[in-house]
Short mmCIF file of C-alpha atoms and ligand atoms in Angstrom, two decimals:
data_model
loop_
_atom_site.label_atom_id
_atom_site.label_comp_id
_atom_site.label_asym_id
_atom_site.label_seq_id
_atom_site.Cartn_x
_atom_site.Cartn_y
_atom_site.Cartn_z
CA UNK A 36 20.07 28.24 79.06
CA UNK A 37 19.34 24.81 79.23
CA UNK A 38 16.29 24.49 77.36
CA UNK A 39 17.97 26.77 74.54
CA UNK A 40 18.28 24.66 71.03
CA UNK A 41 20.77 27.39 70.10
CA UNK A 42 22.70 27.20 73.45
CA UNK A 43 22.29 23.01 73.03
CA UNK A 44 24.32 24.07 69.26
CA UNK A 45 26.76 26.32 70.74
CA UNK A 46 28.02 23.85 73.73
CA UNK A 47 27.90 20.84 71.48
CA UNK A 48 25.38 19.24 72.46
CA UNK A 49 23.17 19.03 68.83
CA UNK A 50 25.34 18.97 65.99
CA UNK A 51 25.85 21.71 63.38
CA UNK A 52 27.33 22.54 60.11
CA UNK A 53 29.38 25.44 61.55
CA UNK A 54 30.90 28.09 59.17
CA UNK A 55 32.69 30.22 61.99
CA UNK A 56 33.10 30.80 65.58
CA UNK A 57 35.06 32.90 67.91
CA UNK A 58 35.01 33.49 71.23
CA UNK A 59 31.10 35.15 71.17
CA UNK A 60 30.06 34.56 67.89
CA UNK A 61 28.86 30.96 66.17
CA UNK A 62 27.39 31.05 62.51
CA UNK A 63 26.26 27.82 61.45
CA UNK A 64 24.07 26.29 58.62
CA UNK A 65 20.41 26.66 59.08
CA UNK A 66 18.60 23.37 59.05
CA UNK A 67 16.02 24.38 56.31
CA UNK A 68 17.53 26.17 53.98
CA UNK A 69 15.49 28.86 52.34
CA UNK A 70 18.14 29.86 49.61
CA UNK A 71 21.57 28.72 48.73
CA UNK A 72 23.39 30.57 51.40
CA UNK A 73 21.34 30.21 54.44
CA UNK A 74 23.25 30.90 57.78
CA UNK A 75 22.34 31.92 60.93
CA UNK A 76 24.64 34.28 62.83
CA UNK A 77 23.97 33.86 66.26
CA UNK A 78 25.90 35.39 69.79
CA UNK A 79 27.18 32.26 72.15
CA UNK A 80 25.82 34.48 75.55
CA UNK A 81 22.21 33.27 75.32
CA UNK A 82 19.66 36.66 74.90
CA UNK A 83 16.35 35.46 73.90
CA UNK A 84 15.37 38.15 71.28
CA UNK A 85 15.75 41.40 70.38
CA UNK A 86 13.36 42.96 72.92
CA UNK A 87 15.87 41.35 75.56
CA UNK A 88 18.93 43.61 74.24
CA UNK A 89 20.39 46.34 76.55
CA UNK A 90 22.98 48.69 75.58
CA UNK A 91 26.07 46.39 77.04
CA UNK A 92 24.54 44.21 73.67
CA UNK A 93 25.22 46.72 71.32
CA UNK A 94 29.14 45.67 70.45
CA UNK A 95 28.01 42.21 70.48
CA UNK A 96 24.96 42.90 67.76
CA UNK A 97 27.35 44.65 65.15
CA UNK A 98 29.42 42.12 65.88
CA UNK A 99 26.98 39.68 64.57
CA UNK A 100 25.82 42.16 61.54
CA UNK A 101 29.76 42.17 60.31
CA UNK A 102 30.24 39.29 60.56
CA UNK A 103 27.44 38.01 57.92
CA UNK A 104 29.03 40.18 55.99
CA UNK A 105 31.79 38.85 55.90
CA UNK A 106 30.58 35.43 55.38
CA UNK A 107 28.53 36.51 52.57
CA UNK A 108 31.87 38.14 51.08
CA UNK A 109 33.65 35.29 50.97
CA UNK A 110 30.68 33.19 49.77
CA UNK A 111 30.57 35.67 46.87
CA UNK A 112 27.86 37.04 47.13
CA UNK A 113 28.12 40.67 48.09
CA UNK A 114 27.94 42.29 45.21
CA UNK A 115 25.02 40.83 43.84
CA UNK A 116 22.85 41.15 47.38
CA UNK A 117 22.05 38.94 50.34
CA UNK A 118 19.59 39.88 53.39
CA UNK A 119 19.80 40.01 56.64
CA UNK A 120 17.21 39.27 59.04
CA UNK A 121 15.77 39.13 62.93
CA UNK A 122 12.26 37.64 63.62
CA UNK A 123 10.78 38.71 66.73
CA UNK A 124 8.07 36.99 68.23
CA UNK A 125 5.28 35.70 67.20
CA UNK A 126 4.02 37.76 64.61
CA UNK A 127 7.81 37.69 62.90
CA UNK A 128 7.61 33.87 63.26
CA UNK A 129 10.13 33.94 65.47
CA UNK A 130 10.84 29.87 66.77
CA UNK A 131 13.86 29.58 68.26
CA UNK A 132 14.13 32.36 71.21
CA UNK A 133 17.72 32.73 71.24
CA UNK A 134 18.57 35.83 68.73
CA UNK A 135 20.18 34.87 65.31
CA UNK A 136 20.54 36.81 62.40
CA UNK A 137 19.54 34.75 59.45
CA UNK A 138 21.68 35.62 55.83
CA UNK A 139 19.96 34.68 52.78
CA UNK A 140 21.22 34.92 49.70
CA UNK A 141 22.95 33.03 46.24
CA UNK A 142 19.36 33.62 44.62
CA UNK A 143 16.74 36.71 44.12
CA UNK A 144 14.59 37.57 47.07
CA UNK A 145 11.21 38.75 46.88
CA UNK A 146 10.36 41.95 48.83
CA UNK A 147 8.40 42.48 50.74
CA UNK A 148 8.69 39.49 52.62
CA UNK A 149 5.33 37.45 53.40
P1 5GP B 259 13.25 31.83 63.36
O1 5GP B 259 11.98 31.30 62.75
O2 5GP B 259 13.22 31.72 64.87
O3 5GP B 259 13.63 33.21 62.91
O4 5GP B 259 14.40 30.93 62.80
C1 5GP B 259 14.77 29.71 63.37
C2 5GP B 259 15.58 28.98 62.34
O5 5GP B 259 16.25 27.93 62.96
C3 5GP B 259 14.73 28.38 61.22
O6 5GP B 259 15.15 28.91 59.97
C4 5GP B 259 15.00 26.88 61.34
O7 5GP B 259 15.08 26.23 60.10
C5 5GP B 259 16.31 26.84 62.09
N1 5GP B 259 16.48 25.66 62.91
C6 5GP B 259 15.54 25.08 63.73
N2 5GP B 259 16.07 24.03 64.35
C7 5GP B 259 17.35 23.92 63.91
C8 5GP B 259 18.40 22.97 64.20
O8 5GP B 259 18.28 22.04 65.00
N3 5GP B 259 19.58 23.18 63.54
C9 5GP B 259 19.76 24.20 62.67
N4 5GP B 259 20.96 24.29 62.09
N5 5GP B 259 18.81 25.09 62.39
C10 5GP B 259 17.61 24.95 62.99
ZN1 ZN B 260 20.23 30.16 74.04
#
Protein backbone atom coordinates (compact mmCIF):
# COMPACT_ATOMS: atom_id res chain seq x y z
CA UNK A 1 0.00 0.00 0.00
CA UNK A 2 1.52 3.02 -0.92
CA UNK A 3 -0.12 5.47 1.14
CA UNK A 4 0.41 3.00 4.23
CA UNK A 5 2.78 4.78 7.06
CA UNK A 6 3.20 1.22 8.36
CA UNK A 7 3.96 -0.28 4.87
CA UNK A 8 6.33 3.17 4.30
CA UNK A 9 8.10 1.50 7.97
CA UNK A 10 8.20 -1.95 6.83
CA UNK A 11 9.95 -1.26 3.21
CA UNK A 12 12.25 1.34 4.66
CA UNK A 13 11.11 4.06 3.60
CA UNK A 14 10.44 6.08 7.29
CA UNK A 15 12.79 5.05 9.77
CA UNK A 16 12.11 2.96 12.90
CA UNK A 17 13.50 1.76 16.09
CA UNK A 18 12.91 -1.92 15.19
CA UNK A 19 13.00 -4.62 17.97
CA UNK A 20 12.36 -7.72 15.57
CA UNK A 21 11.46 -8.83 12.20
CA UNK A 22 11.07 -11.96 10.26
CA UNK A 23 9.88 -12.75 7.20
CA UNK A 24 5.93 -11.45 8.09
CA UNK A 25 6.31 -9.95 11.23
CA UNK A 26 8.02 -6.26 12.14
CA UNK A 27 7.74 -4.95 15.85
CA UNK A 28 9.13 -1.67 16.20
CA UNK A 29 9.10 1.24 18.80
CA UNK A 30 6.02 3.28 18.84
CA UNK A 31 6.68 6.94 18.26
CA UNK A 32 4.78 8.17 21.43
CA UNK A 33 5.37 6.12 23.95
CA UNK A 34 2.58 5.62 26.40
CA UNK A 35 4.62 3.46 28.99
CA UNK A 36 8.10 2.19 29.19
CA UNK A 37 7.69 -0.70 26.87
CA UNK A 38 5.64 0.56 24.07
CA UNK A 39 5.85 -1.59 20.81
CA UNK A 40 3.79 -2.13 18.13
CA UNK A 41 3.62 -5.62 16.62
CA UNK A 42 2.55 -5.27 13.28
CA UNK A 43 2.21 -8.09 10.05
CA UNK A 44 4.53 -6.84 6.87
CA UNK A 45 1.33 -8.01 4.28
CA UNK A 46 -0.58 -4.73 4.60
CA UNK A 47 -4.48 -5.57 6.10
CA UNK A 48 -6.00 -2.40 7.13
CA UNK A 49 -7.76 -3.48 10.42
CA UNK A 50 -9.25 -6.05 12.04
CA UNK A 51 -12.62 -5.97 10.23
CA UNK A 52 -10.38 -6.70 7.02
CA UNK A 53 -9.14 -10.23 8.51
CA UNK A 54 -10.28 -13.50 6.79
CA UNK A 55 -9.54 -16.84 8.02
CA UNK A 56 -6.16 -17.29 5.72
CA UNK A 57 -5.16 -14.27 8.60
CA UNK A 58 -5.63 -16.32 11.40
CA UNK A 59 -1.83 -17.98 11.56
CA UNK A 60 -0.56 -14.66 10.81
CA UNK A 61 -2.62 -12.87 13.93
CA UNK A 62 -1.28 -15.44 16.61
CA UNK A 63 1.66 -14.97 15.07
CA UNK A 64 1.64 -11.40 16.01
CA UNK A 65 -0.03 -12.15 19.65
CA UNK A 66 3.22 -14.57 20.41
CA UNK A 67 5.29 -12.76 19.42
CA UNK A 68 4.60 -9.67 21.96
CA UNK A 69 4.93 -12.11 24.18
CA UNK A 70 7.84 -12.90 23.64
CA UNK A 71 9.15 -9.48 23.44
CA UNK A 72 7.62 -8.63 26.63
CA UNK A 73 9.49 -11.86 28.10
CA UNK A 74 12.61 -10.86 27.32
CA UNK A 75 11.95 -7.21 28.29
CA UNK A 76 11.04 -8.66 31.70
CA UNK A 77 8.10 -7.96 32.08
CA UNK A 78 5.83 -10.97 32.01
CA UNK A 79 5.39 -11.72 35.19
CA UNK A 80 4.42 -8.57 36.48
CA UNK A 81 1.76 -7.81 33.38
CA UNK A 82 1.80 -5.98 30.07
CA UNK A 83 -1.37 -5.44 27.63
CA UNK A 84 -2.06 -6.05 24.51
CA UNK A 85 -4.13 -4.09 22.29
CA UNK A 86 -6.06 -3.50 18.66
CA UNK A 87 -7.95 -0.18 18.02
CA UNK A 88 -10.46 -0.38 15.44
CA UNK A 89 -11.80 2.49 13.87
CA UNK A 90 -12.86 5.40 14.85
CA UNK A 91 -14.45 4.97 17.98
CA UNK A 92 -11.15 2.76 19.20
CA UNK A 93 -9.04 5.72 17.95
CA UNK A 94 -7.72 3.77 15.56
CA UNK A 95 -4.99 6.21 13.25
CA UNK A 96 -2.90 4.28 11.41
CA UNK A 97 -5.11 1.68 9.22
CA UNK A 98 -2.65 -0.93 8.89
CA UNK A 99 -3.32 -3.52 11.97
CA UNK A 100 -0.69 -3.45 14.85
CA UNK A 101 -0.92 -4.80 18.10
CA UNK A 102 0.30 -2.27 20.55
CA UNK A 103 2.24 -3.89 24.01
CA UNK A 104 2.26 -1.71 26.92
CA UNK A 105 3.79 -2.35 29.80
CA UNK A 106 7.08 -1.65 32.49
CA UNK A 107 4.42 0.43 34.58
CA UNK A 108 0.66 -0.13 36.10
CA UNK A 109 -2.19 0.28 33.70
CA UNK A 110 -5.41 1.62 34.54
CA UNK A 111 -8.48 -0.46 33.52
CA UNK A 112 -10.74 0.20 32.02
CA UNK A 113 -9.13 2.03 29.46
CA UNK A 114 -10.59 5.67 28.57
P1 LIG B 1 -3.57 3.57 16.75
O1 LIG B 1 -4.05 4.86 17.34
O2 LIG B 1 -3.88 3.49 15.27
O3 LIG B 1 -4.02 2.34 17.48
O4 LIG B 1 -2.01 3.56 16.94
C1 LIG B 1 -1.13 4.17 16.05
C2 LIG B 1 0.17 4.31 16.79
O5 LIG B 1 1.18 4.59 15.85
C3 LIG B 1 0.18 5.45 17.81
O6 LIG B 1 0.46 4.91 19.09
C4 LIG B 1 1.27 6.38 17.30
O7 LIG B 1 2.03 6.96 18.33
C5 LIG B 1 2.10 5.47 16.43
N1 LIG B 1 2.76 6.15 15.33
C6 LIG B 1 2.21 7.10 14.49
N2 LIG B 1 3.11 7.47 13.58
C7 LIG B 1 4.25 6.77 13.84
C8 LIG B 1 5.54 6.76 13.22
O8 LIG B 1 5.83 7.45 12.24
N3 LIG B 1 6.46 5.92 13.78
C9 LIG B 1 6.18 5.13 14.85
N4 LIG B 1 7.17 4.35 15.30
N5 LIG B 1 4.98 5.13 15.44
C10 LIG B 1 4.02 5.94 14.95
ZN1 LIG C 1 0.15 -0.97 5.29
Amino acid sequence: MVDCLFCKIINRGIPASIVYEDERVLAFNDINPQAPTHILVVPKRHVASLNDLSVEDDQLVGELVRRAAAIANERGISAGGFRTVFNTNRDAGQTVFHIHLHLLGGRSLQWPPG
